[in-house]
mmCIF file of C-alpha atoms in Angstrom:
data_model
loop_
_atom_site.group_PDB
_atom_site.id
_atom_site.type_symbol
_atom_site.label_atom_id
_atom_site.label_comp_id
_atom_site.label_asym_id
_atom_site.label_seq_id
_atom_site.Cartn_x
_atom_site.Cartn_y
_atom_site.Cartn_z
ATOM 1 C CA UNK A 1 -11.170 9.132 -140.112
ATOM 2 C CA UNK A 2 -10.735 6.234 -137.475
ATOM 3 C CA UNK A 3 -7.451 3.873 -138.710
ATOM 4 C CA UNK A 4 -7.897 0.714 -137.799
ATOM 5 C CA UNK A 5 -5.462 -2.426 -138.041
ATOM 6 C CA UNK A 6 -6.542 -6.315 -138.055
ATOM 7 C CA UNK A 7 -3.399 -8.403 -136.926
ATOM 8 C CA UNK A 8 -4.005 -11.998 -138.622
ATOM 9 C CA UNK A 9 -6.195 -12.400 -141.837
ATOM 10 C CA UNK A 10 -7.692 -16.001 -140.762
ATOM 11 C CA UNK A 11 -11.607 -16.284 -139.975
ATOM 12 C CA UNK A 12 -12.651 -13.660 -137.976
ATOM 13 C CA UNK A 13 -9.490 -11.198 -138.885
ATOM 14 C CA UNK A 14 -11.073 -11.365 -142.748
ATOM 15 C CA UNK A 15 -14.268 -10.838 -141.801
ATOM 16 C CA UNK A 16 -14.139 -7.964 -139.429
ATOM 17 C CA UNK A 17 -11.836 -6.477 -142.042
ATOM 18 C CA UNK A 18 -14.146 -6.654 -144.499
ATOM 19 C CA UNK A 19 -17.276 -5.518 -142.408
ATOM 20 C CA UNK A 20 -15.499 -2.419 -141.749
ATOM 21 C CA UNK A 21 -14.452 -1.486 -145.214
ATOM 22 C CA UNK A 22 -17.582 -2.058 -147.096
ATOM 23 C CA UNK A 23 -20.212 -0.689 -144.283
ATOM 24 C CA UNK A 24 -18.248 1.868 -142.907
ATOM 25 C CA UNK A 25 -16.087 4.903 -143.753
ATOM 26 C CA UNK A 26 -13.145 3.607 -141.123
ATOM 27 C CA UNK A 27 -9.478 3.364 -142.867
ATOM 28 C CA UNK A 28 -8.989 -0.732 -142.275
ATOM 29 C CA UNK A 29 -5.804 -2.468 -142.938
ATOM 30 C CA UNK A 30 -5.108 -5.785 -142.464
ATOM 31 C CA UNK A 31 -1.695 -7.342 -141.866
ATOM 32 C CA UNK A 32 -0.639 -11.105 -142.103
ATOM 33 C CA UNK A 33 2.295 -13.271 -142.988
ATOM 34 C CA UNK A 34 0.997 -14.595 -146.024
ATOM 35 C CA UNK A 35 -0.356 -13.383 -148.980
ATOM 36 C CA UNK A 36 -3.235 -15.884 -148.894
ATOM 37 C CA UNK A 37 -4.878 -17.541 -146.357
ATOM 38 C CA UNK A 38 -3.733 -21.541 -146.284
ATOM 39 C CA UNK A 39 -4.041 -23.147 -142.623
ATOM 40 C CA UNK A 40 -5.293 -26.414 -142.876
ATOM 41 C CA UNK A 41 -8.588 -27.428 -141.308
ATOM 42 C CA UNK A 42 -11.230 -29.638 -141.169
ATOM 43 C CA UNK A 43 -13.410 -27.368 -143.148
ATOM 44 C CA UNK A 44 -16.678 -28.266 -141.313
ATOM 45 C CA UNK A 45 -19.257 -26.333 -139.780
ATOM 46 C CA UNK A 46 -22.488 -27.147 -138.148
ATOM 47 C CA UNK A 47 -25.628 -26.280 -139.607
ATOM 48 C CA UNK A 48 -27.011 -23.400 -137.352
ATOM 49 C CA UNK A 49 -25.110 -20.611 -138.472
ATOM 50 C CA UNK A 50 -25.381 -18.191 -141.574
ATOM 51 C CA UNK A 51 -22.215 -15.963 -141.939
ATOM 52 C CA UNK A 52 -22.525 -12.414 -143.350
ATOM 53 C CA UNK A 53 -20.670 -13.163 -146.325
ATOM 54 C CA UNK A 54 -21.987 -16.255 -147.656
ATOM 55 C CA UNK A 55 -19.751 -19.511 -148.103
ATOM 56 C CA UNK A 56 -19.798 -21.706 -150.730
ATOM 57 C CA UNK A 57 -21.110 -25.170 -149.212
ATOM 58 C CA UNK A 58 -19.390 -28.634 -150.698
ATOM 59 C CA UNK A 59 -21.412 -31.566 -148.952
ATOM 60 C CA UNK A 60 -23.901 -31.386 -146.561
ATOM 61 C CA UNK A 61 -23.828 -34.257 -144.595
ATOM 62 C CA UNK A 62 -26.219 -36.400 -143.299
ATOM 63 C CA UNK A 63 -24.400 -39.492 -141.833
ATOM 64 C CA UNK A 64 -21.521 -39.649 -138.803
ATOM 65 C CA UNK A 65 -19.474 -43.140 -137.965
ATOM 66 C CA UNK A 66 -17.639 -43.431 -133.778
ATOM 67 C CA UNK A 67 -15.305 -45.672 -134.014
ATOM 68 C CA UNK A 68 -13.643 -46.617 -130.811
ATOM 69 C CA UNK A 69 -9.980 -47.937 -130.680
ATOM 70 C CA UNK A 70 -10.745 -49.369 -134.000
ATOM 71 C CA UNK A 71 -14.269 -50.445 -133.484
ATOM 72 C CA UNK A 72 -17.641 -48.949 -134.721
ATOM 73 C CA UNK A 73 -19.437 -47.802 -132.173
ATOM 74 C CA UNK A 74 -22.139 -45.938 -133.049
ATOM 75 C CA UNK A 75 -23.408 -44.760 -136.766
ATOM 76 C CA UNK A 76 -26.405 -41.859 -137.160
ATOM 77 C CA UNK A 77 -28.310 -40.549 -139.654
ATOM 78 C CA UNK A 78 -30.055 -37.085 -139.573
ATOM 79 C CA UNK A 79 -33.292 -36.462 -141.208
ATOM 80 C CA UNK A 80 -31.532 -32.834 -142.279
ATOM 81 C CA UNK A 81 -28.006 -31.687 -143.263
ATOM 82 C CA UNK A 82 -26.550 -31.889 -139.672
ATOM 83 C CA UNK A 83 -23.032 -30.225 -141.022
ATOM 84 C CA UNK A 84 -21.700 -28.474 -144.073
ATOM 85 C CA UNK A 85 -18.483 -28.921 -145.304
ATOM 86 C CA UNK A 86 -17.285 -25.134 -146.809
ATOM 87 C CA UNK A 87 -14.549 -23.833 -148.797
ATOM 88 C CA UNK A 88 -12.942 -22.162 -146.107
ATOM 89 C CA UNK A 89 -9.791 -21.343 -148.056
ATOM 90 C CA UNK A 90 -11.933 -19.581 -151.196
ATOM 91 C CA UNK A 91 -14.519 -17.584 -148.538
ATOM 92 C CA UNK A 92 -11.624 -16.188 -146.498
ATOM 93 C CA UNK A 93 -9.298 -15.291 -149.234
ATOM 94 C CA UNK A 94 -12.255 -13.413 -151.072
ATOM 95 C CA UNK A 95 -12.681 -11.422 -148.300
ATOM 96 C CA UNK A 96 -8.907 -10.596 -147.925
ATOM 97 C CA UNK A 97 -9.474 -9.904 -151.841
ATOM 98 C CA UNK A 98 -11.220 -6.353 -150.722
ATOM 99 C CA UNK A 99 -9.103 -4.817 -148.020
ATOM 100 C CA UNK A 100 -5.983 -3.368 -148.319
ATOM 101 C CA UNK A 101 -3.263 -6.392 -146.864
ATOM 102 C CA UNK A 102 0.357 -5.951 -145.581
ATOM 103 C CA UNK A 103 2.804 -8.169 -144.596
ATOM 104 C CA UNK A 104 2.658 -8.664 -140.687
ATOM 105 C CA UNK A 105 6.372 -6.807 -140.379
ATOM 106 C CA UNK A 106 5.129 -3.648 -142.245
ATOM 107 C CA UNK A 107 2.490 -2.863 -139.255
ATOM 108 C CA UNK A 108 3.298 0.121 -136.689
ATOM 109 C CA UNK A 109 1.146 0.566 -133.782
ATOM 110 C CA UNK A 110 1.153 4.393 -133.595
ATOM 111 C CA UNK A 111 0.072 4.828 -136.949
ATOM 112 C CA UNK A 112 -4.014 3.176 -135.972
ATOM 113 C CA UNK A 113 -6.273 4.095 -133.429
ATOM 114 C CA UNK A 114 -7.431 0.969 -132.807
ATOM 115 C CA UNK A 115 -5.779 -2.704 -133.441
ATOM 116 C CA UNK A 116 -7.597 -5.411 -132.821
ATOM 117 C CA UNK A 117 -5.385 -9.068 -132.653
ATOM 118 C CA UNK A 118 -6.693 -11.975 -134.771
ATOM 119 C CA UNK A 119 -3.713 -13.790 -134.937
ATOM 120 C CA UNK A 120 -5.259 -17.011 -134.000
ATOM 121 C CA UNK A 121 -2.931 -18.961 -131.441
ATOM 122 C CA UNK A 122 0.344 -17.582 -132.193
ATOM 123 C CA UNK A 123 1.159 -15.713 -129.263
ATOM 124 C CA UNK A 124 1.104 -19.408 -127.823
ATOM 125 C CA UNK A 125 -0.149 -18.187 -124.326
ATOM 126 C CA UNK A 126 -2.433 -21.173 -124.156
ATOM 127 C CA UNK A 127 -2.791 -24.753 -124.598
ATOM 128 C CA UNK A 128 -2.559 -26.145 -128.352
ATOM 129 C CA UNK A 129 -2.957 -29.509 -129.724
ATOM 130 C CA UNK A 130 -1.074 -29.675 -133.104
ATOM 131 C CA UNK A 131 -2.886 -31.139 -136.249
ATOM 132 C CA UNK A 132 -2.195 -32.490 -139.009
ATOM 133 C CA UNK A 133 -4.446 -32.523 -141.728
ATOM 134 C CA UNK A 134 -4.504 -34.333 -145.813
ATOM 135 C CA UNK A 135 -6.571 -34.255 -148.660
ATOM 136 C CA UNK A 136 -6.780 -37.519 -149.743
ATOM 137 C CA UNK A 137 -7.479 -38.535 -153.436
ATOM 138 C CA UNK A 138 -9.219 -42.508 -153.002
ATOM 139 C CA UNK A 139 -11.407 -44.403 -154.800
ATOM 140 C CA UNK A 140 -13.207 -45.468 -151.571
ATOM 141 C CA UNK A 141 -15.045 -41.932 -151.242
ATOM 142 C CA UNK A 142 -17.743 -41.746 -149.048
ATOM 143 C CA UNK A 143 -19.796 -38.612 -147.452
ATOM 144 C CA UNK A 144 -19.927 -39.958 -144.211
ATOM 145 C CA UNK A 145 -18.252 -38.036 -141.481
ATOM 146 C CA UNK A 146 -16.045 -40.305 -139.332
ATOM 147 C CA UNK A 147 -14.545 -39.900 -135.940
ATOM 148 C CA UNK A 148 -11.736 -42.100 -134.373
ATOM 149 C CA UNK A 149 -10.716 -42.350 -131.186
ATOM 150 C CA UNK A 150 -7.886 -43.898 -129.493
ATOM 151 C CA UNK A 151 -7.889 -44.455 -125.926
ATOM 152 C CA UNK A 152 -3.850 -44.417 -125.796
ATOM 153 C CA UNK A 153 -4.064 -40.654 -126.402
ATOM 154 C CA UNK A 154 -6.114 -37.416 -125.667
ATOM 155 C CA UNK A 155 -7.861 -36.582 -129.198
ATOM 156 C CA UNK A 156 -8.910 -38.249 -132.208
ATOM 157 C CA UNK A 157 -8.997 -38.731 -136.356
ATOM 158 C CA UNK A 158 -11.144 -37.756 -138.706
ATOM 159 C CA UNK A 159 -12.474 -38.162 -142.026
ATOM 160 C CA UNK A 160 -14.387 -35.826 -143.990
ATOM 161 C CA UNK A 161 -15.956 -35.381 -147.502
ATOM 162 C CA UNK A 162 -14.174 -32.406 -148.703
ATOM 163 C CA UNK A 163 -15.138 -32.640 -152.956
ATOM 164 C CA UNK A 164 -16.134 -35.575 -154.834
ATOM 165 C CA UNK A 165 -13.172 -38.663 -154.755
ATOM 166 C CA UNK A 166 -11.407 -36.466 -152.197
ATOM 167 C CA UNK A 167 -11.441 -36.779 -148.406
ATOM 168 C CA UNK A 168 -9.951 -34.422 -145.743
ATOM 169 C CA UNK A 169 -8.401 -36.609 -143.202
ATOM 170 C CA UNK A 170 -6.365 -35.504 -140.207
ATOM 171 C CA UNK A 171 -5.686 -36.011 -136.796
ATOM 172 C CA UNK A 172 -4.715 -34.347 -133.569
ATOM 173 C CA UNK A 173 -3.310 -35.666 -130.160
ATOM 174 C CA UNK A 174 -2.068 -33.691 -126.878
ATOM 175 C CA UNK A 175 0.256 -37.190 -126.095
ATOM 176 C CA UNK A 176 1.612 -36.846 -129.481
ATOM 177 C CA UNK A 177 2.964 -33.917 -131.174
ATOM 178 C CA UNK A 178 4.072 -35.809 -134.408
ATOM 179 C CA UNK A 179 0.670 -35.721 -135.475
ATOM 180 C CA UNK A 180 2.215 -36.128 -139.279
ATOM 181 C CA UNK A 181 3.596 -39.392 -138.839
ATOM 182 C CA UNK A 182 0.498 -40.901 -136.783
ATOM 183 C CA UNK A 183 -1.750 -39.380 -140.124
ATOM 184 C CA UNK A 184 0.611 -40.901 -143.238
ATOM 185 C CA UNK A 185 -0.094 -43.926 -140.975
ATOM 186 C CA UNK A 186 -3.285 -44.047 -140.383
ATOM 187 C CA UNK A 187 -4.350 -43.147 -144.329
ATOM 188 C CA UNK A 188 -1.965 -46.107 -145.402
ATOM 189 C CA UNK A 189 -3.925 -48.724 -143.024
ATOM 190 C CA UNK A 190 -7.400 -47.059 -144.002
ATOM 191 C CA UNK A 191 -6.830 -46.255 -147.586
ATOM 192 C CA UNK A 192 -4.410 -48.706 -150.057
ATOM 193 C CA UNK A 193 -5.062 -46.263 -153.465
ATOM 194 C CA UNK A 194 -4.449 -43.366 -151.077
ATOM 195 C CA UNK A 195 -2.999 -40.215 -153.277
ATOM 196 C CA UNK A 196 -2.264 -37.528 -151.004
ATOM 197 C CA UNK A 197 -2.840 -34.060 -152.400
ATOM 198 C CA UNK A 198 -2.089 -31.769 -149.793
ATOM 199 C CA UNK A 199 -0.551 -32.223 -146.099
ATOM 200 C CA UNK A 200 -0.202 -29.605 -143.887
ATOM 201 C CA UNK A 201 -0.099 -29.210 -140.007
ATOM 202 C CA UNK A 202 -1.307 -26.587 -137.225
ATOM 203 C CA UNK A 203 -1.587 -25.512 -133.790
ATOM 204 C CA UNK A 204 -5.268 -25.823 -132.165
ATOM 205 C CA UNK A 205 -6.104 -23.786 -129.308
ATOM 206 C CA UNK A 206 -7.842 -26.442 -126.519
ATOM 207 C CA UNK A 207 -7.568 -23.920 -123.294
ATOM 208 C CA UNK A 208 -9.045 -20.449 -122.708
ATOM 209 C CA UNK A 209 -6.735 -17.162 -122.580
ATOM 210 C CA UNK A 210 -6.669 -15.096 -119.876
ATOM 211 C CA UNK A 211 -6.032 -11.867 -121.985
ATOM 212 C CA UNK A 212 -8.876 -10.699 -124.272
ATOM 213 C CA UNK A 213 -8.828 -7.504 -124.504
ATOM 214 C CA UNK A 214 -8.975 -6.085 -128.440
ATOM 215 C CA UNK A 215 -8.709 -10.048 -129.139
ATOM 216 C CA UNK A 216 -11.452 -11.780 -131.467
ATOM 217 C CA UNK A 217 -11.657 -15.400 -132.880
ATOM 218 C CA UNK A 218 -8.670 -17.973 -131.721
ATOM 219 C CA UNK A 219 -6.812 -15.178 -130.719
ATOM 220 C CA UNK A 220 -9.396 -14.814 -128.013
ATOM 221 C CA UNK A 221 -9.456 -18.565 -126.946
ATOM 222 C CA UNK A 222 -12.700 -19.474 -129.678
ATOM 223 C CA UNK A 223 -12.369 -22.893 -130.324
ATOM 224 C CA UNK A 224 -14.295 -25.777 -128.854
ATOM 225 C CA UNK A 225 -11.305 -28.166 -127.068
ATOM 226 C CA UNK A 226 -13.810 -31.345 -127.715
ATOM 227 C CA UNK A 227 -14.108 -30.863 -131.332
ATOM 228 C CA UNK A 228 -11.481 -28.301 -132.662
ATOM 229 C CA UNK A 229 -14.301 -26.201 -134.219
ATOM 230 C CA UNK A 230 -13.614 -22.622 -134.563
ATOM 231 C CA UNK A 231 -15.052 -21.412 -137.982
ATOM 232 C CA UNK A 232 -18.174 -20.398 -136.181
ATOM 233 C CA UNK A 233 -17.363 -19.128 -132.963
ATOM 234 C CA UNK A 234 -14.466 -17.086 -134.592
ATOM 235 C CA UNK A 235 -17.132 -15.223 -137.130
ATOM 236 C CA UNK A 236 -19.452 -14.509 -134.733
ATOM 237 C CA UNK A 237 -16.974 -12.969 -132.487
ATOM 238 C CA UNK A 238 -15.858 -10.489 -135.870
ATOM 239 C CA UNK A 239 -19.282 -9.758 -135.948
ATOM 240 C CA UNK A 240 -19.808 -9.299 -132.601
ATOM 241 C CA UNK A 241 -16.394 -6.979 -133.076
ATOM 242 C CA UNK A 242 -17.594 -4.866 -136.027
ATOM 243 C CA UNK A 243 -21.092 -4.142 -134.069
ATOM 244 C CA UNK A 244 -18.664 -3.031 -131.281
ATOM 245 C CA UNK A 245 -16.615 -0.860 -133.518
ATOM 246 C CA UNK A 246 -19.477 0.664 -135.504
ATOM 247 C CA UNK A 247 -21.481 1.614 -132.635
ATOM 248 C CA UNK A 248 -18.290 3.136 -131.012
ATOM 249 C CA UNK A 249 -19.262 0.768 -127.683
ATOM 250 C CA UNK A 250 -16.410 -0.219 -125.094
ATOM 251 C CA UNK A 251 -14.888 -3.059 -127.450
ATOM 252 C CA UNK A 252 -13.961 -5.210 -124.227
ATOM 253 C CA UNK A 253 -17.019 -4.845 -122.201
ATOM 254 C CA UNK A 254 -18.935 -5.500 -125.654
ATOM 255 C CA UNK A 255 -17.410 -8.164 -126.566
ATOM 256 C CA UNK A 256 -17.369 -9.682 -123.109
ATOM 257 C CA UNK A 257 -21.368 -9.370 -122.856
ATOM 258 C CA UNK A 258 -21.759 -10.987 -126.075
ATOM 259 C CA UNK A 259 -19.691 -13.683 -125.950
ATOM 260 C CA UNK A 260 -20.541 -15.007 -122.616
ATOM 261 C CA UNK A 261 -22.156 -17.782 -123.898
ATOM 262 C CA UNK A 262 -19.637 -18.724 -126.373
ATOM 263 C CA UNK A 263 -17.323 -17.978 -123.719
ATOM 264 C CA UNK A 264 -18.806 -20.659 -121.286
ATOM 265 C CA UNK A 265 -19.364 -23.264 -123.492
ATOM 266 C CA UNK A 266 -15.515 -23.455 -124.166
ATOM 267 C CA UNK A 267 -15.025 -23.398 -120.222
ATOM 268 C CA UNK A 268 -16.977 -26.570 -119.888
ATOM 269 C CA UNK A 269 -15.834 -28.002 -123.279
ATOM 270 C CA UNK A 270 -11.908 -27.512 -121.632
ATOM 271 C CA UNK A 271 -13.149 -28.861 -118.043
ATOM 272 C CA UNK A 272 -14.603 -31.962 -119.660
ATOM 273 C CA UNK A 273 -11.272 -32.317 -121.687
ATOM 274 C CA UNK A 274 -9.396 -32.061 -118.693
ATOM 275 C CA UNK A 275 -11.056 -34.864 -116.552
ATOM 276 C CA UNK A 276 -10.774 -37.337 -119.789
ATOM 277 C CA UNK A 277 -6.872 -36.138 -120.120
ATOM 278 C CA UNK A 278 -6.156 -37.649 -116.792
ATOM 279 C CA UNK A 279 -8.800 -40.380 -116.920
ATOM 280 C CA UNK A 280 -7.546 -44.317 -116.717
ATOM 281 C CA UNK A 281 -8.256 -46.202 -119.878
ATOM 282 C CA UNK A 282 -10.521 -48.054 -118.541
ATOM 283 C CA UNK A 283 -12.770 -44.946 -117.900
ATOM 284 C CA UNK A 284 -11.652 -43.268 -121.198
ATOM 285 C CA UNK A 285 -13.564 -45.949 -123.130
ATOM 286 C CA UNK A 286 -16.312 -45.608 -120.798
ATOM 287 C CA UNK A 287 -16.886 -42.196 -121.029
ATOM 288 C CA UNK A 288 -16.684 -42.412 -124.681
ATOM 289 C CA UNK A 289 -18.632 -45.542 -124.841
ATOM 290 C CA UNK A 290 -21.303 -43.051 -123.212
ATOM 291 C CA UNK A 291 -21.312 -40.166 -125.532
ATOM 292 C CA UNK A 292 -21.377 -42.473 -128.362
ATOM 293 C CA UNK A 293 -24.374 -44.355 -127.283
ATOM 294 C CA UNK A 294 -26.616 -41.269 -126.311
ATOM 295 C CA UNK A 295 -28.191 -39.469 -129.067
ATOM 296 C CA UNK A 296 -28.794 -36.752 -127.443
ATOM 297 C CA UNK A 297 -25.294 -35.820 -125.793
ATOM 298 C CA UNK A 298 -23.767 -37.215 -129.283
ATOM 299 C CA UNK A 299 -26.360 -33.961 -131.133
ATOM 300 C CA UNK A 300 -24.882 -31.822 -128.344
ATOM 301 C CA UNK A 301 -21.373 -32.856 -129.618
ATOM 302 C CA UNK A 302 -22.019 -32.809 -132.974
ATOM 303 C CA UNK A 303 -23.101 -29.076 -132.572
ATOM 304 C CA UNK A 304 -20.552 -27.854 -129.396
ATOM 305 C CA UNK A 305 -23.691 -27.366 -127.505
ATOM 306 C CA UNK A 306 -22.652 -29.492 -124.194
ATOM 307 C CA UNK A 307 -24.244 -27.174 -121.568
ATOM 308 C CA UNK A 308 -27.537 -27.501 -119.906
ATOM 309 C CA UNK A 309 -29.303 -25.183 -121.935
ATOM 310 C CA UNK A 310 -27.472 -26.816 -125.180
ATOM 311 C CA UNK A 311 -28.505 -30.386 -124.119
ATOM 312 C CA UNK A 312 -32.167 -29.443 -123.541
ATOM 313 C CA UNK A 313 -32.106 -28.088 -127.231
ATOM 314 C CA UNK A 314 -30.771 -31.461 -128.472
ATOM 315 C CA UNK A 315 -33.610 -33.175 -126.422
ATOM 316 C CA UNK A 316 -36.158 -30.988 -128.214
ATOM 317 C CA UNK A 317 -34.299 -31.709 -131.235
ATOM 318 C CA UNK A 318 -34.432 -35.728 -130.969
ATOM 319 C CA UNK A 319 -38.214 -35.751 -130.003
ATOM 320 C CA UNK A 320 -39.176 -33.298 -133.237
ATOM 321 C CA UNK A 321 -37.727 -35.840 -135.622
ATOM 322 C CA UNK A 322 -34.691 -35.250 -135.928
ATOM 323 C CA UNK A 323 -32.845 -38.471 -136.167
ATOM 324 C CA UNK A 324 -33.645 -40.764 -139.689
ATOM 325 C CA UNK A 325 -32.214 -43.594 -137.628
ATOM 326 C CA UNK A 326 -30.272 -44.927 -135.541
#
């Protein structure tokens, strides 16, 4: 029997795990340093993607807000749910639920075959913005999903429906690595009846790795550096692993073919970071000013689809109705 070791029981670590022990025969064990799965996130995930293992969905939301150093720029509507907002902590720690879990000190390489690292962006051999992220109890509950920028820094706030009289607001900045203190800010000038129920903060990877091999999800570098979105791209990568396992492929080369376009999407996302890191002001709020003004790139956004071939789908997508208004 093939032993196989997961290191990291976050997104795509759970769900390859789980793949392998209910539709194969393969010993799996899964190794973390917690019992359950708690890294905060903004628990959003666009609308074109249907996991394996279903999610349970919380809002679906229609309706997005750009502000721009504290003015609205741009608000849009979407004729269908654009984003859902899942419980990532309940879908991933169900998962964890049916494999067998150790502590991350417990694991010994020469007792697996194979080990495959989820650990996310531990190993710290890339770039990382760190978050901070609360859930908000407030009277002034709304299901739009807001996004704030300020020019001063490389980044941005947010505010998301996360259950009914509860937001999930956070914030993430590569000039400032106290993103805590910028966040109790921020919900104190935005919120007055502000009750905060959580608060918890977390490295984001924003570069690519140059080390892949046996890596899937963050681990491998699968997060958009525009948005911070890597519920998506991390499953499909576990998926993309388990198909690789199962069918006893190459695991590199497979996953390497079927993640190029995953793959190059984050290239250009990073590139595009890059040239507004070291942008003047002035041309920060210009570029911005852009984005936020052109429904068509702002779809791309909303959906980490900013390549050619993701921008024509967004064009197709605006003519067809897609926009309620604007």
């Amino acid at each position: 029997m093939i032993k196989i070791a997961i290191l990291g029981g976050g997104v795509s670590g759970s769900l390859l795990a789980y793949l392998l022990r209910t539709r194969t025969n393969y010993e799996v064990s899964l190794f973390d340093i917690k019992d359950k799965y708690v890294k905060p996130c903004g628990d959003i995930v666009p609308n074109v993607y249907t996991p394996p293992i279903p999610w349970d969905i919380k809002f679906r939301i229609k309706r997005f807000a750009f502000y721009l150093d504290g003015e609205l720029i741009h608000d849009i509507e979407y004729r269908n749910t654009k984003w859902l907002v899942i419980d990532k902590w309940g879908w991933i720690n169900k998962m964890r639920e049916e494999v067998k879990t150790y502590h991350q000190s417990k694991f010994n390489r020469k007792n697996y075959d194979k080990v495959i690292d989820a650990k996310g962006p531990y190993d710290m051999d890339r770039e990382v913005v760190y978050t901070t992220r609360a859930l908000v109890k407030t009277g002034k509950f709304d299901d739009v999903a807001v996004f704030e920028f300020d020019t001063k820094y490389t980044g941005f706030y947010w505010i998301f429906p996360n259950e009914d009289g509860i937001l999930n607001i956070g914030a993430g900045f590569l000039e400032y690595k106290n993103s805590r203190e910028l966040i109790l800010k921020y919900i104190k000038e935005k919120y007055s009846d502000a009750k905060i129920i959580d608060i918890r903060g977390a490295p984001i990877s924003i570069s690519p790795v140059k080390d892949k091999n046996y890596r899937i999800g963050e681990a491998r570098g699968l997060v958009f550096p525009l948005s911070g979105e890597g519920i998506r791209p991390s499953a499909i990568s576990a998926e993309r692993a388990f198909e690789a396992l199962y069918k006893e492929e190459n695991f590199n080369e497979y996953m390497e073919n079927s993640l190029k376009k995953l793959h190059y999407a984050v290239d250009i996302q990073h590139m595009l970071l890059r040239v507004y890191r070291y942008s003047s002001l002035s041309l920060r709020r210009s570029l911005l000013r852009i984005l936020f003004k052109n429904d068509i790139l702002l779809d791309a956004y909303l959906e980490d689809k900013i390549t050619f071939e993701g921008i024509s789908e967004s064009v197709k997508a605006i003519k067809n109705g897609g926009l309620l208004r604007k």
